[in-house]
Amino acid sequence: MRHGRRFGDLELSALAVDVRELLERSVTSLRSHLVTRPTGRAVRIAIERQLDMLVAPALSLVDLSSVAILDYSCADEVVAKLLLRKRGPAGSAFFVLMGVKAHHRDPIEAVLERHALAVVAETGPGRYNMIGVGSDGERTLWSRVERSGCVRAGKVAELVAARGQRRDLDALLTRRLVFRNPASGDLHALSTLLRT
Amino acid sequence: MKVIPVPTSLDYRSVDQLLGLASDSVEGSVLLDAHRIRWVDPVGMIGLLSLGRVMGERCGEPPVLKLPEGGEVLAYLGRMGFPAAAEGIFREPLPSGRRQARRSEVLLELTRIEENRDVHAVVDLVHDRAGRILARTLRYPPTAVVQFPVVLSEVCQNILEHAGAPGWVAAQSYLWKKRLGREVLVIGVGDVGRGFRGSLEGEYSGRYGDRWGDATALEAAFIHGLTRFPDQGRGQGIQQIRRQVRRWHGGIAIRSGTARIADVPDWDEMAPLEDGLAPFPGAQITIILPAGAQP
């Protein structure tokens, strides 16, 4: 499902992907679980195609809530490779994994660790975490932005006043774990963008 | 006709005796004589299928497998789907055994793994059954019902990734009264493909030089997570299976070529690395999960 979210002068394209629904549409025969690499690859390619139709910057919500079983090979494709391809230098998407349950955490965290990645994940109703690889400073700063929801441009200097936190903020921005409105300079937690 | 005696107790500990017979030079007809067999587990069954396949290819004709004419083992082989899995591997159709009135506690019958959809079928089936067996028989927590199919998925994908040939998987729980005094779940996975050495040779044999062999290939995959694919995301499957098996206080062993590597739990006495075994094609994976372990 595609729609836009407006922040002042900026419109952020948004894409909500129910992975289970996409799985049933993307893989020729009926597949009820997110297992095996070819299946993960098919789902990832389907998400990428949808993302390619969006105007940058785009926010992608990947909903795993109805996925009962997720194996490591699939997680590598649907989470790690998707992030590497669409959030890296060649891509411009922001990602939030929705509906991440306890049994998804192991495979997701394993593949994030393998590729030194991190992602914002909804790990309970209305509860968001940064999962994967990140320094203590990045995690602390991310949590402060998440708690605030939005840090106005004029307050960003205060946010990163402690030594080294400018570097942590740059890392969070580069890794697209927080969003800076290019027009206003405000910092947004990705979870806040979902509610806008 | 060359007669090859099958051990009367054929499980993960004695299967080497059987696989070792493949290195004997044989020509013409072969009879695998299992008519005295009293006990067989999933690893033993897959060993029989693998040896049958190898002997058939080597001798140019499928061997004959002689099973007991009746009794519990024959009935059990029937419940595990052995006669169906053995079709085309042995010369004559196998007796299917007496039908059991009650539903068996088989977790996963012998299942051929040849393509991606076979792995999906295994996961679907096991997900339905795992709750009953893992929670009630092995007293595992509810989270294991999800983690167990993931382990099976990864171990089956190992066949597709490394073997270049079809393989089989099976799982069953047993009471190990004497050895452990509790139930265990035995998972057997096997193929007669190119094995770990063959899979990794092109990419890594140069790096290892004179040390390259079945044991170093197993170490490369099992310990270091190396794979022939340049993709950094590959090669995690075995690592994650090992981690999960450790959480359940279980053991995992992989035999390939002339070597075997294992994560050995404190209740077992298997060597962590063995080399110089009788050569056998492909890879044979054994996972044993004891009851009552907490993740």
GROMACS .gro file of C-alpha atoms in nm:
model
  491
    1MET     CA    1   0.000   0.000   0.000
    2ARG     CA    2   0.151   0.332  -0.104
    3HIS     CA    3   0.075   0.677   0.027
    4GLY     CA    4   0.248   1.000   0.118
    5ARG     CA    5   0.322   1.172   0.450
    6ARG     CA    6   0.360   1.547   0.457
    7PHE     CA    7   0.608   1.737   0.678
    8GLY     CA    8   0.573   2.103   0.601
    9ASP     CA    9   0.707   2.145   0.249
   10LEU     CA   10   0.831   1.789   0.229
   11GLU     CA   11   0.629   1.488   0.122
   12LEU     CA   12   0.769   1.153   0.228
   13SER     CA   13   0.656   0.858   0.018
   14ALA     CA   14   0.548   0.566   0.230
   15LEU     CA   15   0.504   0.200   0.151
   16ALA     CA   16   0.346  -0.055   0.384
   17VAL     CA   17   0.430  -0.416   0.297
   18ASP     CA   18   0.256  -0.710   0.459
   19VAL     CA   19   0.524  -0.972   0.403
   20ARG     CA   20   0.286  -1.267   0.438
   21GLU     CA   21   0.054  -1.121   0.176
   22LEU     CA   22   0.348  -1.048  -0.053
   23LEU     CA   23   0.478  -1.400   0.001
   24GLU     CA   24   0.150  -1.545  -0.118
   25ARG     CA   25   0.147  -1.319  -0.424
   26SER     CA   26   0.517  -1.341  -0.516
   27VAL     CA   27   0.589  -1.709  -0.493
   28THR     CA   28   0.413  -1.921  -0.749
   29SER     CA   29   0.294  -2.204  -0.528
   30LEU     CA   30   0.141  -2.149  -0.189
   31ARG     CA   31   0.403  -2.080   0.076
   32SER     CA   32   0.293  -2.026   0.429
   33HIS     CA   33   0.628  -1.964   0.597
   34LEU     CA   34   0.917  -1.734   0.523
   35VAL     CA   35   1.182  -2.000   0.476
   36THR     CA   36   1.453  -2.077   0.217
   37ARG     CA   37   1.669  -1.834   0.030
   38PRO     CA   38   1.487  -1.848  -0.305
   39THR     CA   39   1.161  -1.760  -0.130
   40GLY     CA   40   1.326  -1.474   0.056
   41ARG     CA   41   1.482  -1.351  -0.265
   42ALA     CA   42   1.143  -1.351  -0.441
   43VAL     CA   43   0.986  -1.150  -0.159
   44ARG     CA   44   1.278  -0.906  -0.146
   45ILE     CA   45   1.262  -0.844  -0.520
   46ALA     CA   46   0.887  -0.782  -0.493
   47ILE     CA   47   0.945  -0.523  -0.217
   48GLU     CA   48   1.225  -0.361  -0.418
   49ARG     CA   49   1.000  -0.328  -0.721
   50GLN     CA   50   0.740  -0.149  -0.514
   51LEU     CA   51   1.004   0.077  -0.361
   52ASP     CA   52   1.140   0.162  -0.705
   53MET     CA   53   0.804   0.317  -0.789
   54LEU     CA   54   0.827   0.563  -0.500
   55VAL     CA   55   0.975   0.910  -0.509
   56ALA     CA   56   1.270   0.951  -0.273
   57PRO     CA   57   1.289   0.981   0.022
   58ALA     CA   58   1.066   0.686   0.101
   59LEU     CA   59   0.961   0.519   0.423
   60SER     CA   60   0.903   0.146   0.400
   61LEU     CA   61   0.714  -0.045   0.667
   62VAL     CA   62   0.787  -0.415   0.642
   63ASP     CA   63   0.521  -0.596   0.841
   64LEU     CA   64   0.622  -0.937   0.976
   65SER     CA   65   0.334  -0.973   1.220
   66SER     CA   66   0.168  -1.259   1.031
   67VAL     CA   67   0.490  -1.447   0.956
   68ALA     CA   68   0.494  -1.755   1.178
   69ILE     CA   69   0.834  -1.892   1.082
   70LEU     CA   70   1.131  -1.693   0.955
   71ASP     CA   71   1.457  -1.874   0.892
   72TYR     CA   72   1.806  -1.725   0.867
   73SER     CA   73   1.835  -1.756   0.490
   74CYS     CA   74   1.508  -1.572   0.439
   75ALA     CA   75   1.599  -1.309   0.699
   76ASP     CA   76   1.924  -1.251   0.513
   77GLU     CA   77   1.730  -1.173   0.195
   78VAL     CA   78   1.419  -0.996   0.328
   79VAL     CA   79   1.596  -0.792   0.594
   80ALA     CA   80   1.973  -0.768   0.542
   81LYS     CA   81   1.992  -0.762   0.163
   82LEU     CA   82   1.692  -0.533   0.139
   83LEU     CA   83   1.861  -0.285   0.372
   84LEU     CA   84   2.193  -0.313   0.193
   85ARG     CA   85   2.038  -0.253  -0.146
   86LYS     CA   86   1.774   0.006  -0.071
   87ARG     CA   87   1.908   0.190   0.230
   88GLY     CA   88   2.273   0.201   0.131
   89PRO     CA   89   2.444   0.457  -0.091
   90ALA     CA   90   2.247   0.335  -0.393
   91GLY     CA   91   1.910   0.361  -0.220
   92SER     CA   92   1.725   0.628  -0.032
   93ALA     CA   93   1.468   0.438   0.173
   94PHE     CA   94   1.406   0.438   0.545
   95PHE     CA   95   1.289   0.110   0.693
   96VAL     CA   96   1.085   0.010   0.995
   97LEU     CA   97   1.021  -0.357   1.063
   98MET     CA   98   0.670  -0.387   1.203
   99GLY     CA   99   0.525  -0.669   1.413
  100VAL     CA  100   0.862  -0.816   1.514
  101LYS     CA  101   0.794  -1.096   1.762
  102ALA     CA  102   1.030  -1.279   1.992
  103HIS     CA  103   1.077  -1.568   1.750
  104HIS     CA  104   1.175  -1.331   1.467
  105ARG     CA  105   1.450  -1.168   1.671
  106ASP     CA  106   1.710  -1.445   1.650
  107PRO     CA  107   1.730  -1.470   1.271
  108ILE     CA  108   1.694  -1.095   1.221
  109GLU     CA  109   1.963  -1.006   1.475
  110ALA     CA  110   2.194  -1.276   1.338
  111VAL     CA  111   2.181  -1.139   0.984
  112LEU     CA  112   2.209  -0.778   1.099
  113GLU     CA  113   2.518  -0.871   1.297
  114ARG     CA  114   2.667  -1.056   1.002
  115HIS     CA  115   2.639  -0.745   0.785
  116ALA     CA  116   2.703  -0.488   1.063
  117LEU     CA  117   2.356  -0.339   1.010
  118ALA     CA  118   2.090  -0.197   1.237
  119VAL     CA  119   1.722  -0.129   1.183
  120VAL     CA  120   1.429   0.025   1.367
  121ALA     CA  121   1.179  -0.242   1.471
  122GLU     CA  122   0.840  -0.242   1.636
  123THR     CA  123   0.892  -0.505   1.904
  124GLY     CA  124   0.560  -0.462   2.083
  125PRO     CA  125   0.249  -0.252   2.041
  126GLY     CA  126   0.378   0.103   2.002
  127ARG     CA  127   0.724   0.003   2.128
  128TYR     CA  128   1.020   0.063   1.897
  129ASN     CA  129   1.380  -0.047   1.930
  130MET     CA  130   1.698  -0.009   1.734
  131ILE     CA  131   1.812  -0.368   1.678
  132GLY     CA  132   2.136  -0.491   1.526
  133VAL     CA  133   2.484  -0.343   1.539
  134GLY     CA  134   2.551   0.002   1.680
  135SER     CA  135   2.780   0.173   1.928
  136ASP     CA  136   2.659   0.258   2.279
  137GLY     CA  137   2.663   0.623   2.177
  138GLU     CA  138   2.445   0.560   1.873
  139ARG     CA  139   2.197   0.359   2.080
  140THR     CA  140   2.179   0.625   2.350
  141LEU     CA  141   2.125   0.902   2.099
  142TRP     CA  142   1.871   0.697   1.903
  143SER     CA  143   1.675   0.634   2.224
  144ARG     CA  144   1.671   1.007   2.303
  145VAL     CA  145   1.537   1.091   1.956
  146GLU     CA  146   1.284   0.807   1.985
  147ARG     CA  147   1.161   0.935   2.323
  148SER     CA  148   1.135   1.289   2.192
  149GLY     CA  149   0.971   1.187   1.867
  150CYS     CA  150   1.088   1.508   1.703
  151VAL     CA  151   1.385   1.730   1.784
  152ARG     CA  152   1.350   2.075   1.635
  153ALA     CA  153   1.643   2.201   1.428
  154GLY     CA  154   1.728   2.462   1.689
  155LYS     CA  155   1.764   2.196   1.958
  156VAL     CA  156   1.986   1.954   1.766
  157ALA     CA  157   2.308   2.119   1.882
  158GLU     CA  158   2.193   2.071   2.241
  159LEU     CA  159   2.110   1.707   2.170
  160VAL     CA  160   2.464   1.634   2.052
  161ALA     CA  161   2.649   1.858   2.295
  162ALA     CA  162   2.825   1.569   2.466
  163ARG     CA  163   3.159   1.467   2.323
  164GLY     CA  164   3.137   1.233   2.026
  165GLN     CA  165   2.763   1.263   1.984
  166ARG     CA  166   2.786   1.464   1.664
  167ARG     CA  167   2.961   1.163   1.515
  168ASP     CA  168   2.691   0.934   1.654
  169LEU     CA  169   2.421   1.151   1.500
  170ASP     CA  170   2.599   1.144   1.164
  171ALA     CA  171   2.610   0.766   1.188
  172LEU     CA  172   2.238   0.743   1.266
  173LEU     CA  173   2.159   0.970   0.972
  174THR     CA  174   2.389   0.785   0.734
  175ARG     CA  175   2.241   0.454   0.844
  176ARG     CA  176   1.892   0.604   0.807
  177LEU     CA  177   1.790   0.517   1.161
  178VAL     CA  178   1.654   0.868   1.218
  179PHE     CA  179   1.514   1.111   0.962
  180ARG     CA  180   1.625   1.473   0.918
  181ASN     CA  181   1.378   1.688   0.730
  182PRO     CA  182   1.594   1.850   0.461
  183ALA     CA  183   1.369   2.155   0.456
  184SER     CA  184   1.340   2.231   0.828
  185GLY     CA  185   1.640   2.047   0.970
  186ASP     CA  186   1.416   1.883   1.232
  187LEU     CA  187   1.511   1.532   1.344
  188HIS     CA  188   1.235   1.273   1.352
  189ALA     CA  189   1.224   0.929   1.507
  190LEU     CA  190   1.107   0.691   1.236
  191SER     CA  191   0.827   0.575   1.465
  192THR     CA  192   0.696   0.931   1.470
  193LEU     CA  193   0.679   0.935   1.092
  194LEU     CA  194   0.445   0.635   1.111
  195ARG     CA  195   0.203   0.827   1.325
  196THR     CA  196   0.207   1.146   1.120
  197MET     CA  197   2.611  -6.212  -0.534
  198LYS     CA  198   2.809  -6.009  -0.279
  199VAL     CA  199   2.636  -6.012   0.059
  200ILE     CA  200   2.689  -5.708   0.282
  201PRO     CA  201   2.577  -5.759   0.640
  202VAL     CA  202   2.391  -5.467   0.796
  203PRO     CA  203   2.457  -5.411   1.171
  204THR     CA  204   2.169  -5.541   1.383
  205SER     CA  205   2.151  -5.209   1.562
  206LEU     CA  206   2.177  -4.933   1.305
  207ASP     CA  207   2.190  -4.586   1.454
  208TYR     CA  208   2.412  -4.279   1.450
  209ARG     CA  209   2.685  -4.464   1.638
  210SER     CA  210   2.697  -4.774   1.419
  211VAL     CA  211   2.618  -4.620   1.081
  212ASP     CA  212   2.992  -4.577   1.011
  213GLN     CA  213   3.027  -4.956   0.996
  214LEU     CA  214   2.767  -4.956   0.721
  215LEU     CA  215   2.902  -4.660   0.525
  216GLY     CA  216   3.252  -4.805   0.552
  217LEU     CA  217   3.137  -5.103   0.347
  218ALA     CA  218   3.098  -4.874   0.047
  219SER     CA  219   3.475  -4.859   0.008
  220ASP     CA  220   3.495  -5.236  -0.049
  221SER     CA  221   3.538  -5.318  -0.413
  222VAL     CA  222   3.227  -5.488  -0.545
  223GLU     CA  223   3.104  -5.586  -0.887
  224GLY     CA  224   2.773  -5.729  -0.997
  225SER     CA  225   2.480  -5.798  -0.771
  226VAL     CA  226   2.481  -5.685  -0.409
  227LEU     CA  227   2.257  -5.793  -0.125
  228LEU     CA  228   2.232  -5.569   0.181
  229ASP     CA  229   2.138  -5.821   0.442
  230ALA     CA  230   1.934  -5.650   0.714
  231HIS     CA  231   1.708  -5.942   0.799
  232ARG     CA  232   1.845  -5.954   1.155
  233ILE     CA  233   1.809  -5.584   1.219
  234ARG     CA  234   1.655  -5.509   1.561
  235TRP     CA  235   1.691  -5.134   1.586
  236VAL     CA  236   1.722  -4.848   1.338
  237ASP     CA  237   1.701  -4.473   1.383
  238PRO     CA  238   1.665  -4.192   1.122
  239VAL     CA  239   2.043  -4.176   1.076
  240GLY     CA  240   2.054  -4.552   1.013
  241MET     CA  241   1.767  -4.537   0.766
  242ILE     CA  242   1.931  -4.259   0.569
  243GLY     CA  243   2.257  -4.455   0.584
  244LEU     CA  244   2.080  -4.754   0.423
  245LEU     CA  245   1.930  -4.538   0.149
  246SER     CA  246   2.265  -4.370   0.085
  247LEU     CA  247   2.456  -4.698   0.070
  248GLY     CA  248   2.188  -4.843  -0.158
  249ARG     CA  249   2.221  -4.544  -0.392
  250VAL     CA  250   2.604  -4.562  -0.397
  251MET     CA  251   2.609  -4.938  -0.452
  252GLY     CA  252   2.354  -4.908  -0.730
  253GLU     CA  253   2.563  -4.649  -0.913
  254ARG     CA  254   2.885  -4.841  -0.859
  255CYS     CA  255   2.754  -5.180  -0.962
  256GLY     CA  256   2.529  -5.066  -1.242
  257GLU     CA  257   2.222  -5.226  -1.085
  258PRO     CA  258   2.022  -5.156  -0.771
  259PRO     CA  259   2.115  -5.377  -0.476
  260VAL     CA  260   1.868  -5.601  -0.300
  261LEU     CA  261   1.776  -5.507   0.058
  262LYS     CA  262   1.666  -5.797   0.272
  263LEU     CA  263   1.458  -5.683   0.568
  264PRO     CA  264   1.301  -5.890   0.846
  265GLU     CA  265   0.979  -6.056   0.733
  266GLY     CA  266   0.775  -5.910   1.015
  267GLY     CA  267   0.804  -5.759   1.360
  268GLU     CA  268   0.846  -5.418   1.512
  269VAL     CA  269   1.134  -5.295   1.299
  270LEU     CA  270   0.948  -5.364   0.977
  271ALA     CA  271   0.637  -5.192   1.111
  272TYR     CA  272   0.847  -4.898   1.224
  273LEU     CA  273   1.017  -4.868   0.886
  274GLY     CA  274   0.670  -4.860   0.734
  275ARG     CA  275   0.560  -4.579   0.967
  276MET     CA  276   0.873  -4.382   0.883
  277GLY     CA  277   0.800  -4.409   0.510
  278PHE     CA  278   1.111  -4.612   0.438
  279PRO     CA  279   0.958  -4.836   0.166
  280ALA     CA  280   0.838  -4.532  -0.030
  281ALA     CA  281   1.172  -4.351   0.009
  282ALA     CA  282   1.356  -4.665  -0.103
  283GLU     CA  283   1.168  -4.699  -0.431
  284GLY     CA  284   1.413  -4.708  -0.719
  285ILE     CA  285   1.710  -4.748  -0.486
  286PHE     CA  286   1.664  -5.118  -0.413
  287ARG     CA  287   1.581  -5.381  -0.670
  288GLU     CA  288   1.259  -5.516  -0.529
  289PRO     CA  289   0.971  -5.339  -0.358
  290LEU     CA  290   1.011  -5.354   0.018
  291PRO     CA  291   0.748  -5.494   0.250
  292SER     CA  292   0.560  -5.207   0.409
  293GLY     CA  293   0.501  -5.375   0.744
  294ARG     CA  294   0.188  -5.417   0.951
  295ARG     CA  295  -0.027  -5.105   0.976
  296GLN     CA  296  -0.034  -4.953   1.321
  297ALA     CA  297  -0.378  -4.875   1.458
  298ARG     CA  298  -0.270  -4.574   1.663
  299ARG     CA  299  -0.118  -4.262   1.519
  300SER     CA  300   0.258  -4.280   1.555
  301GLU     CA  301   0.471  -4.020   1.726
  302VAL     CA  302   0.685  -3.978   1.417
  303LEU     CA  303   0.795  -3.618   1.396
  304LEU     CA  304   0.911  -3.633   1.037
  305GLU     CA  305   0.898  -3.937   0.809
  306LEU     CA  306   1.179  -3.996   0.563
  307THR     CA  307   1.142  -3.711   0.318
  308ARG     CA  308   1.332  -3.660  -0.003
  309ILE     CA  309   1.488  -3.314  -0.038
  310GLU     CA  310   1.550  -3.219  -0.394
  311GLU     CA  311   1.426  -2.864  -0.436
  312ASN     CA  312   1.314  -2.559  -0.249
  313ARG     CA  313   0.950  -2.667  -0.222
  314ASP     CA  314   1.053  -2.987  -0.040
  315VAL     CA  315   1.199  -2.770   0.237
  316HIS     CA  316   0.872  -2.577   0.259
  317ALA     CA  317   0.679  -2.902   0.282
  318VAL     CA  318   0.902  -3.020   0.567
  319VAL     CA  319   0.859  -2.694   0.756
  320ASP     CA  320   0.480  -2.695   0.710
  321LEU     CA  321   0.451  -3.053   0.830
  322VAL     CA  322   0.684  -3.019   1.124
  323HIS     CA  323   0.531  -2.693   1.238
  324ASP     CA  324   0.199  -2.873   1.273
  325ARG     CA  325   0.346  -3.165   1.466
  326ALA     CA  326   0.628  -3.002   1.657
  327GLY     CA  327   0.411  -2.857   1.932
  328ARG     CA  328   0.284  -3.194   2.041
  329ILE     CA  329   0.618  -3.374   2.038
  330LEU     CA  330   0.852  -3.097   2.150
  331ALA     CA  331   0.633  -2.973   2.433
  332ARG     CA  332   0.486  -3.297   2.560
  333THR     CA  333   0.761  -3.549   2.490
  334LEU     CA  334   1.072  -3.335   2.516
  335ARG     CA  335   0.923  -3.076   2.755
  336TYR     CA  336   1.064  -2.790   2.546
  337PRO     CA  337   0.924  -2.438   2.590
  338PRO     CA  338   0.667  -2.306   2.341
  339THR     CA  339   0.934  -2.098   2.163
  340ALA     CA  340   1.100  -2.423   2.049
  341VAL     CA  341   0.798  -2.498   1.834
  342VAL     CA  342   0.902  -2.211   1.610
  343GLN     CA  343   1.278  -2.257   1.642
  344PHE     CA  344   1.275  -2.626   1.556
  345PRO     CA  345   1.133  -2.588   1.201
  346VAL     CA  346   1.393  -2.316   1.143
  347VAL     CA  347   1.668  -2.563   1.231
  348LEU     CA  348   1.518  -2.819   0.995
  349SER     CA  349   1.483  -2.562   0.719
  350GLU     CA  350   1.848  -2.463   0.742
  351VAL     CA  351   1.975  -2.819   0.764
  352CYS     CA  352   1.769  -2.921   0.458
  353GLN     CA  353   1.890  -2.617   0.265
  354ASN     CA  354   2.240  -2.741   0.336
  355ILE     CA  355   2.162  -3.035   0.105
  356LEU     CA  356   2.048  -2.801  -0.170
  357GLU     CA  357   2.345  -2.570  -0.119
  358HIS     CA  358   2.631  -2.817  -0.084
  359ALA     CA  359   2.527  -3.150  -0.230
  360GLY     CA  360   2.426  -3.088  -0.588
  361ALA     CA  361   2.224  -3.407  -0.545
  362PRO     CA  362   1.902  -3.507  -0.368
  363GLY     CA  363   1.905  -3.604  -0.004
  364TRP     CA  364   1.678  -3.716   0.275
  365VAL     CA  365   1.571  -3.595   0.616
  366ALA     CA  366   1.389  -3.772   0.899
  367ALA     CA  367   1.327  -3.709   1.269
  368GLN     CA  368   1.194  -3.922   1.550
  369SER     CA  369   1.194  -3.915   1.928
  370TYR     CA  370   1.301  -4.213   2.139
  371LEU     CA  371   1.344  -4.301   2.501
  372TRP     CA  372   1.713  -4.347   2.575
  373LYS     CA  373   1.651  -4.532   2.896
  374LYS     CA  374   2.003  -4.666   2.954
  375ARG     CA  375   2.214  -4.386   2.807
  376LEU     CA  376   2.036  -4.079   2.939
  377GLY     CA  377   1.726  -4.194   3.117
  378ARG     CA  378   1.515  -3.957   2.910
  379GLU     CA  379   1.370  -3.895   2.567
  380VAL     CA  380   1.583  -3.769   2.280
  381LEU     CA  381   1.496  -3.640   1.939
  382VAL     CA  382   1.716  -3.778   1.662
  383ILE     CA  383   1.734  -3.590   1.332
  384GLY     CA  384   1.911  -3.746   1.038
  385VAL     CA  385   1.997  -3.565   0.716
  386GLY     CA  386   2.202  -3.714   0.436
  387ASP     CA  387   2.290  -3.703   0.069
  388VAL     CA  388   2.535  -3.868  -0.167
  389GLY     CA  389   2.638  -3.552  -0.349
  390ARG     CA  390   2.974  -3.380  -0.376
  391GLY     CA  391   3.026  -3.331  -0.002
  392PHE     CA  392   3.176  -3.031   0.177
  393ARG     CA  393   3.519  -3.075   0.025
  394GLY     CA  394   3.376  -3.083  -0.326
  395SER     CA  395   3.152  -2.787  -0.254
  396LEU     CA  396   3.431  -2.566  -0.119
  397GLU     CA  397   3.728  -2.691  -0.321
  398GLY     CA  398   3.721  -2.434  -0.601
  399GLU     CA  399   3.715  -2.143  -0.360
  400TYR     CA  400   3.935  -2.256  -0.070
  401SER     CA  401   4.168  -2.546  -0.156
  402GLY     CA  402   4.442  -2.303  -0.262
  403ARG     CA  403   4.419  -2.112   0.064
  404TYR     CA  404   4.465  -2.431   0.268
  405GLY     CA  405   4.736  -2.579   0.041
  406ASP     CA  406   4.862  -2.921   0.151
  407ARG     CA  407   4.626  -2.919   0.449
  408TRP     CA  408   4.320  -2.923   0.224
  409GLY     CA  409   4.103  -3.229   0.270
  410ASP     CA  410   3.768  -3.345   0.406
  411ALA     CA  411   3.855  -3.244   0.763
  412THR     CA  412   3.970  -2.893   0.670
  413ALA     CA  413   3.665  -2.847   0.446
  414LEU     CA  414   3.440  -2.942   0.736
  415GLU     CA  415   3.629  -2.708   0.969
  416ALA     CA  416   3.594  -2.428   0.713
  417ALA     CA  417   3.216  -2.467   0.694
  418PHE     CA  418   3.138  -2.579   1.048
  419ILE     CA  419   3.373  -2.359   1.248
  420HIS     CA  420   3.435  -2.062   1.020
  421GLY     CA  421   3.105  -2.048   0.827
  422LEU     CA  422   3.278  -2.045   0.489
  423THR     CA  423   3.081  -2.118   0.175
  424ARG     CA  424   3.163  -2.123  -0.193
  425PHE     CA  425   2.937  -1.823  -0.249
  426PRO     CA  426   3.108  -1.483  -0.239
  427ASP     CA  427   2.795  -1.337  -0.076
  428GLN     CA  428   2.870  -1.243   0.286
  429GLY     CA  429   2.522  -1.347   0.397
  430ARG     CA  430   2.577  -1.711   0.303
  431GLY     CA  431   2.718  -1.978   0.531
  432GLN     CA  432   2.520  -1.875   0.836
  433GLY     CA  433   2.288  -2.175   0.837
  434ILE     CA  434   2.521  -2.422   1.004
  435GLN     CA  435   2.640  -2.159   1.252
  436GLN     CA  436   2.285  -2.083   1.358
  437ILE     CA  437   2.192  -2.452   1.379
  438ARG     CA  438   2.494  -2.509   1.606
  439ARG     CA  439   2.396  -2.220   1.828
  440GLN     CA  440   2.039  -2.344   1.862
  441VAL     CA  441   2.145  -2.704   1.926
  442ARG     CA  442   2.381  -2.583   2.200
  443ARG     CA  443   2.094  -2.393   2.365
  444TRP     CA  444   1.900  -2.719   2.380
  445HIS     CA  445   2.207  -2.902   2.521
  446GLY     CA  446   2.212  -3.119   2.212
  447GLY     CA  447   2.481  -3.247   1.980
  448ILE     CA  448   2.543  -3.209   1.608
  449ALA     CA  449   2.784  -3.403   1.390
  450ILE     CA  450   2.860  -3.379   1.019
  451ARG     CA  451   3.036  -3.660   0.837
  452SER     CA  452   3.160  -3.588   0.487
  453GLY     CA  453   3.412  -3.781   0.281
  454THR     CA  454   3.660  -3.929   0.526
  455ALA     CA  455   3.603  -3.692   0.818
  456ARG     CA  456   3.351  -3.602   1.084
  457ILE     CA  457   3.323  -3.286   1.289
  458ALA     CA  458   3.096  -3.242   1.588
  459ASP     CA  459   2.976  -3.018   1.867
  460VAL     CA  460   2.978  -3.275   2.144
  461PRO     CA  461   2.750  -3.226   2.446
  462ASP     CA  462   2.873  -3.333   2.789
  463TRP     CA  463   2.653  -3.645   2.781
  464ASP     CA  464   2.817  -3.785   2.466
  465GLU     CA  465   3.165  -3.922   2.399
  466MET     CA  466   3.201  -3.855   2.030
  467ALA     CA  467   3.532  -3.702   1.917
  468PRO     CA  468   3.502  -3.338   1.806
  469LEU     CA  469   3.699  -3.411   1.489
  470GLU     CA  470   3.780  -3.742   1.323
  471ASP     CA  471   3.972  -3.796   1.003
  472GLY     CA  472   4.069  -4.108   0.813
  473LEU     CA  473   3.722  -4.263   0.815
  474ALA     CA  474   3.622  -4.488   0.528
  475PRO     CA  475   3.537  -4.263   0.233
  476PHE     CA  476   3.170  -4.206   0.158
  477PRO     CA  477   3.020  -3.953  -0.082
  478GLY     CA  478   2.805  -3.660   0.023
  479ALA     CA  479   2.736  -3.545   0.377
  480GLN     CA  480   2.555  -3.703   0.668
  481ILE     CA  481   2.430  -3.478   0.947
  482THR     CA  482   2.313  -3.603   1.284
  483ILE     CA  483   2.141  -3.382   1.541
  484ILE     CA  484   2.042  -3.516   1.881
  485LEU     CA  485   1.830  -3.312   2.118
  486PRO     CA  486   1.771  -3.443   2.469
  487ALA     CA  487   1.448  -3.389   2.662
  488GLY     CA  488   1.416  -3.152   2.947
  489ALA     CA  489   1.680  -2.909   2.828
  490GLN     CA  490   1.605  -2.543   2.867
  491PRO     CA  491   1.694  -2.309   2.585
   0.00000   0.00000   0.00000
